[in-house]
Amino acid sequence: MKAVVYHGPKNISVKDIPDAVIEHPSDVLVQITTTNICGSDLHMYEGRTSFEKGKVFGHENLGKVIEVGAAVQTVKVGDYVCMPFNVACGHCENCERGQTAFCLNANPGAAGAAYGFAEMGPWQGGQAEVLRVPWADFNCLVLPKDAAEREDDYVMLSDIFPTGWHATELAGMKPGDSVAIYGAGPVGLMAAHSAAIKGASQIFVVDTHPDRLALAEKFGATAINAVGQQAVDKILELTDGRGTDCGCECVGYQCCDKHGHEDNSVTLNSLVGSTKATGGIGVVGVFVPQDPGAKDRLQQQGKMAFDYGNFWFKGQFMRTGQANVKAYNRNLARLIQHGRANPAAIVSHRLSLAEAPKAYEQFDKRAEGWTKVLLKP
């Protein structure tokens, strides 16, 4: 089968690899019909992680079941399914509590696993013609009857829509709250969409890419084309000096200062500044324990110069981590099914699997108009 394979920094190809097969009775095989390129993939594409050469990308996956293992009970051949990016066993202590992003069995020696992701277990990604899905009864969300018709919406249930929703949950957002979202990439846009659905009174989205900010405005947000203190000052001005009730970090460790230089502390320190006293901050942008490719010594160690004094003095709280997709995906699917959510509004490109190298190159450049890329094997 054909798949998108990593060979080294900014070096990928679409090549033939051994076919995916059933390895355990609880597995299914899914013929992938849509698989997305995620902003998190770019960290690996750029060589800023320990992603192994020869591994297949792709953790945002949807497709049609073509084979089931002997122990599979609820998923059937022919079902359209969307898989959370989290690979989870469904029966460990964390999975039982709904914390499927921190499964204790899917990645031995660590908490949490994912398809096609650095240090997240042995699982191959779904930017391929076929994907093996383990613990399939637990990991497959069987989609409604309009799955083929609204495939580009439903595929967002694999990661970015639940992750955007999770950002607002981590921040403690309630109906009527104001929220500042740093980052207008796909996850930030989904956080804005989620905040609107949940009844936020004011939504601010901070970024410097006009095309992405224009999409944020379509979701009802106020665009803030600035970074750092300039962004903080603008938000304070628009909230009568009070700051927002809560804020979301949707950029991660490769965020940049006003000069375009990487500084992993920029967004978090800005959130401390633009969030009110006692407000909450939810962090879903990826931060890593080590970043050897960074120029800054602290950042190389996964650390930063965080404005802890103001954070403490303002009595704020912060919650972090990957989304437990299964905690949200079924209900979010209902929002899509009944027309309350349209996450596919951010899609800019629908390309073949063969076009993946070009797509990675353009998305990595943040080229104008490249907001969300879907691959159709």
PDB file of N, CA, C and O in Angstrom, residues 277-311:
ATOM      1  N   ALA A 277      -7.707  38.667  36.516  1.00  0.00           N
ATOM      2  CA  ALA A 277      -7.359  38.041  37.785  1.00  0.00           C
ATOM      3  C   ALA A 277      -8.375  36.944  38.076  1.00  0.00           C
ATOM      4  O   ALA A 277      -9.582  37.139  37.903  1.00  0.00           O
ATOM      5  N   THR A 278      -7.880  35.796  38.496  1.00  0.00           N
ATOM      6  CA  THR A 278      -8.621  34.564  38.792  1.00  0.00           C
ATOM      7  C   THR A 278      -9.106  33.842  37.541  1.00  0.00           C
ATOM      8  O   THR A 278      -9.804  32.833  37.637  1.00  0.00           O
ATOM      9  N   GLY A 279      -8.730  34.300  36.358  1.00  0.00           N
ATOM     10  CA  GLY A 279      -9.152  33.658  35.124  1.00  0.00           C
ATOM     11  C   GLY A 279      -8.372  32.392  34.829  1.00  0.00           C
ATOM     12  O   GLY A 279      -7.315  32.125  35.409  1.00  0.00           O
ATOM     13  N   GLY A 280      -8.891  31.607  33.887  1.00  0.00           N
ATOM     14  CA  GLY A 280      -8.284  30.329  33.538  1.00  0.00           C
ATOM     15  C   GLY A 280      -7.592  30.351  32.186  1.00  0.00           C
ATOM     16  O   GLY A 280      -8.021  31.059  31.273  1.00  0.00           O
ATOM     17  N   ILE A 281      -6.558  29.546  32.062  1.00  0.00           N
ATOM     18  CA  ILE A 281      -5.797  29.412  30.821  1.00  0.00           C
ATOM     19  C   ILE A 281      -5.753  27.929  30.454  1.00  0.00           C
ATOM     20  O   ILE A 281      -5.342  27.095  31.272  1.00  0.00           O
ATOM     21  N   GLY A 282      -6.185  27.611  29.238  1.00  0.00           N
ATOM     22  CA  GLY A 282      -6.144  26.239  28.747  1.00  0.00           C
ATOM     23  C   GLY A 282      -5.096  26.100  27.663  1.00  0.00           C
ATOM     24  O   GLY A 282      -5.095  26.870  26.704  1.00  0.00           O
ATOM     25  N   VAL A 283      -4.208  25.137  27.797  1.00  0.00           N
ATOM     26  CA  VAL A 283      -3.067  24.999  26.891  1.00  0.00           C
ATOM     27  C   VAL A 283      -3.166  23.666  26.144  1.00  0.00           C
ATOM     28  O   VAL A 283      -2.977  22.595  26.727  1.00  0.00           O
ATOM     29  N   VAL A 284      -3.464  23.743  24.837  1.00  0.00           N
ATOM     30  CA  VAL A 284      -3.471  22.535  23.999  1.00  0.00           C
ATOM     31  C   VAL A 284      -2.393  22.578  22.920  1.00  0.00           C
ATOM     32  O   VAL A 284      -2.137  21.571  22.262  1.00  0.00           O
ATOM     33  N   GLY A 285      -1.748  23.737  22.714  1.00  0.00           N
ATOM     34  CA  GLY A 285      -0.593  23.790  21.832  1.00  0.00           C
ATOM     35  C   GLY A 285       0.483  22.857  22.371  1.00  0.00           C
ATOM     36  O   GLY A 285       0.649  22.709  23.583  1.00  0.00           O
ATOM     37  N   VAL A 286       1.205  22.202  21.463  1.00  0.00           N
ATOM     38  CA  VAL A 286       2.176  21.178  21.867  1.00  0.00           C
ATOM     39  C   VAL A 286       3.420  21.814  22.477  1.00  0.00           C
ATOM     40  O   VAL A 286       4.060  22.678  21.863  1.00  0.00           O
ATOM     41  N   PHE A 287       3.775  21.390  23.675  1.00  0.00           N
ATOM     42  CA  PHE A 287       5.058  21.722  24.309  1.00  0.00           C
ATOM     43  C   PHE A 287       5.754  20.404  24.630  1.00  0.00           C
ATOM     44  O   PHE A 287       5.093  19.408  24.947  1.00  0.00           O
ATOM     45  N   VAL A 288       7.074  20.383  24.550  1.00  0.00           N
ATOM     46  CA  VAL A 288       7.817  19.129  24.641  1.00  0.00           C
ATOM     47  C   VAL A 288       8.871  19.176  25.747  1.00  0.00           C
ATOM     48  O   VAL A 288       9.362  20.254  26.099  1.00  0.00           O
ATOM     49  N   PRO A 289       9.221  18.013  26.306  1.00  0.00           N
ATOM     50  CA  PRO A 289      10.214  17.975  27.382  1.00  0.00           C
ATOM     51  C   PRO A 289      11.610  18.390  26.949  1.00  0.00           C
ATOM     52  O   PRO A 289      12.379  18.928  27.751  1.00  0.00           O
ATOM     53  N   GLN A 290      11.958  18.121  25.694  1.00  0.00           N
ATOM     54  CA  GLN A 290      13.241  18.567  25.148  1.00  0.00           C
ATOM     55  C   GLN A 290      13.022  19.065  23.724  1.00  0.00           C
ATOM     56  O   GLN A 290      12.212  18.514  22.990  1.00  0.00           O
ATOM     57  N   ASP A 291      13.768  20.094  23.362  1.00  0.00           N
ATOM     58  CA  ASP A 291      13.700  20.645  22.004  1.00  0.00           C
ATOM     59  C   ASP A 291      15.129  20.943  21.547  1.00  0.00           C
ATOM     60  O   ASP A 291      15.545  22.103  21.496  1.00  0.00           O
ATOM     61  N   PRO A 292      15.912  19.910  21.222  1.00  0.00           N
ATOM     62  CA  PRO A 292      17.324  20.109  20.884  1.00  0.00           C
ATOM     63  C   PRO A 292      17.547  21.047  19.705  1.00  0.00           C
ATOM     64  O   PRO A 292      18.616  21.649  19.599  1.00  0.00           O
ATOM     65  N   GLY A 293      16.575  21.167  18.825  1.00  0.00           N
ATOM     66  CA  GLY A 293      16.742  22.027  17.657  1.00  0.00           C
ATOM     67  C   GLY A 293      16.548  23.498  17.924  1.00  0.00           C
ATOM     68  O   GLY A 293      16.761  24.330  17.031  1.00  0.00           O
ATOM     69  N   ALA A 294      16.166  23.862  19.142  1.00  0.00           N
ATOM     70  CA  ALA A 294      15.949  25.274  19.471  1.00  0.00           C
ATOM     71  C   ALA A 294      17.271  25.999  19.666  1.00  0.00           C
ATOM     72  O   ALA A 294      18.287  25.401  20.032  1.00  0.00           O
ATOM     73  N   LYS A 295      17.259  27.304  19.441  1.00  0.00           N
ATOM     74  CA  LYS A 295      18.467  28.119  19.654  1.00  0.00           C
ATOM     75  C   LYS A 295      18.620  28.522  21.113  1.00  0.00           C
ATOM     76  O   LYS A 295      19.733  28.707  21.600  1.00  0.00           O
ATOM     77  N   ASP A 296      17.505  28.679  21.806  1.00  0.00           N
ATOM     78  CA  ASP A 296      17.536  29.116  23.199  1.00  0.00           C
ATOM     79  C   ASP A 296      17.861  27.952  24.128  1.00  0.00           C
ATOM     80  O   ASP A 296      17.305  26.854  23.984  1.00  0.00           O
ATOM     81  N   ARG A 297      18.747  28.194  25.097  1.00  0.00           N
ATOM     82  CA  ARG A 297      19.195  27.120  25.989  1.00  0.00           C
ATOM     83  C   ARG A 297      18.046  26.558  26.820  1.00  0.00           C
ATOM     84  O   ARG A 297      17.905  25.348  26.987  1.00  0.00           O
ATOM     85  N   LEU A 298      17.210  27.438  27.363  1.00  0.00           N
ATOM     86  CA  LEU A 298      16.080  26.964  28.155  1.00  0.00           C
ATOM     87  C   LEU A 298      15.119  26.141  27.302  1.00  0.00           C
ATOM     88  O   LEU A 298      14.635  25.091  27.717  1.00  0.00           O
ATOM     89  N   GLN A 299      14.858  26.626  26.091  1.00  0.00           N
ATOM     90  CA  GLN A 299      13.913  25.931  25.225  1.00  0.00           C
ATOM     91  C   GLN A 299      14.437  24.551  24.839  1.00  0.00           C
ATOM     92  O   GLN A 299      13.665  23.603  24.701  1.00  0.00           O
ATOM     93  N   GLN A 300      15.744  24.425  24.690  1.00  0.00           N
ATOM     94  CA  GLN A 300      16.322  23.115  24.392  1.00  0.00           C
ATOM     95  C   GLN A 300      15.979  22.095  25.469  1.00  0.00           C
ATOM     96  O   GLN A 300      15.837  20.908  25.200  1.00  0.00           O
ATOM     97  N   GLN A 301      15.808  22.576  26.699  1.00  0.00           N
ATOM     98  CA  GLN A 301      15.489  21.709  27.837  1.00  0.00           C
ATOM     99  C   GLN A 301      13.987  21.621  28.101  1.00  0.00           C
ATOM    100  O   GLN A 301      13.559  21.067  29.114  1.00  0.00           O
ATOM    101  N   GLY A 302      13.187  22.163  27.182  1.00  0.00           N
ATOM    102  CA  GLY A 302      11.742  22.149  27.373  1.00  0.00           C
ATOM    103  C   GLY A 302      11.271  23.114  28.446  1.00  0.00           C
ATOM    104  O   GLY A 302      10.179  22.957  29.003  1.00  0.00           O
ATOM    105  N   LYS A 303      12.064  24.143  28.726  1.00  0.00           N
ATOM    106  CA  LYS A 303      11.739  25.122  29.765  1.00  0.00           C
ATOM    107  C   LYS A 303      11.552  26.497  29.126  1.00  0.00           C
ATOM    108  O   LYS A 303      11.823  26.688  27.948  1.00  0.00           O
ATOM    109  N   MET A 304      11.089  27.465  29.930  1.00  0.00           N
ATOM    110  CA  MET A 304      10.881  28.817  29.405  1.00  0.00           C
ATOM    111  C   MET A 304      10.963  29.834  30.532  1.00  0.00           C
ATOM    112  O   MET A 304      10.873  29.491  31.719  1.00  0.00           O
ATOM    113  N   ALA A 305      11.104  31.081  30.142  1.00  0.00           N
ATOM    114  CA  ALA A 305      11.076  32.192  31.095  1.00  0.00           C
ATOM    115  C   ALA A 305       9.617  32.607  31.275  1.00  0.00           C
ATOM    116  O   ALA A 305       9.118  33.532  30.637  1.00  0.00           O
ATOM    117  N   PHE A 306       8.900  31.905  32.146  1.00  0.00           N
ATOM    118  CA  PHE A 306       7.470  32.121  32.339  1.00  0.00           C
ATOM    119  C   PHE A 306       7.229  33.208  33.382  1.00  0.00           C
ATOM    120  O   PHE A 306       7.915  33.265  34.409  1.00  0.00           O
ATOM    121  N   ASP A 307       6.235  34.039  33.129  1.00  0.00           N
ATOM    122  CA  ASP A 307       5.912  35.159  34.018  1.00  0.00           C
ATOM    123  C   ASP A 307       5.118  34.648  35.225  1.00  0.00           C
ATOM    124  O   ASP A 307       3.952  35.007  35.420  1.00  0.00           O
ATOM    125  N   TYR A 308       5.777  33.828  36.019  1.00  0.00           N
ATOM    126  CA  TYR A 308       5.072  33.169  37.113  1.00  0.00           C
ATOM    127  C   TYR A 308       4.628  34.154  38.190  1.00  0.00           C
ATOM    128  O   TYR A 308       3.586  33.961  38.829  1.00  0.00           O
ATOM    129  N   GLY A 309       5.398  35.216  38.405  1.00  0.00           N
ATOM    130  CA  GLY A 309       5.032  36.199  39.433  1.00  0.00           C
ATOM    131  C   GLY A 309       3.661  36.808  39.173  1.00  0.00           C
ATOM    132  O   GLY A 309       2.808  36.846  40.067  1.00  0.00           O
ATOM    133  N   ASN A 310       3.435  37.284  37.947  1.00  0.00           N
ATOM    134  CA  ASN A 310       2.120  37.849  37.627  1.00  0.00           C
ATOM    135  C   ASN A 310       1.040  36.781  37.614  1.00  0.00           C
ATOM    136  O   ASN A 310      -0.102  37.028  38.010  1.00  0.00           O
ATOM    137  N   PHE A 311       1.369  35.587  37.124  1.00  0.00           N
ATOM    138  CA  PHE A 311       0.420  34.473  37.115  1.00  0.00           C
ATOM    139  C   PHE A 311      -0.048  34.186  38.540  1.00  0.00           C
ATOM    140  O   PHE A 311      -1.250  34.048  38.802  1.00  0.00           O
TER     141      PHE A 311
END
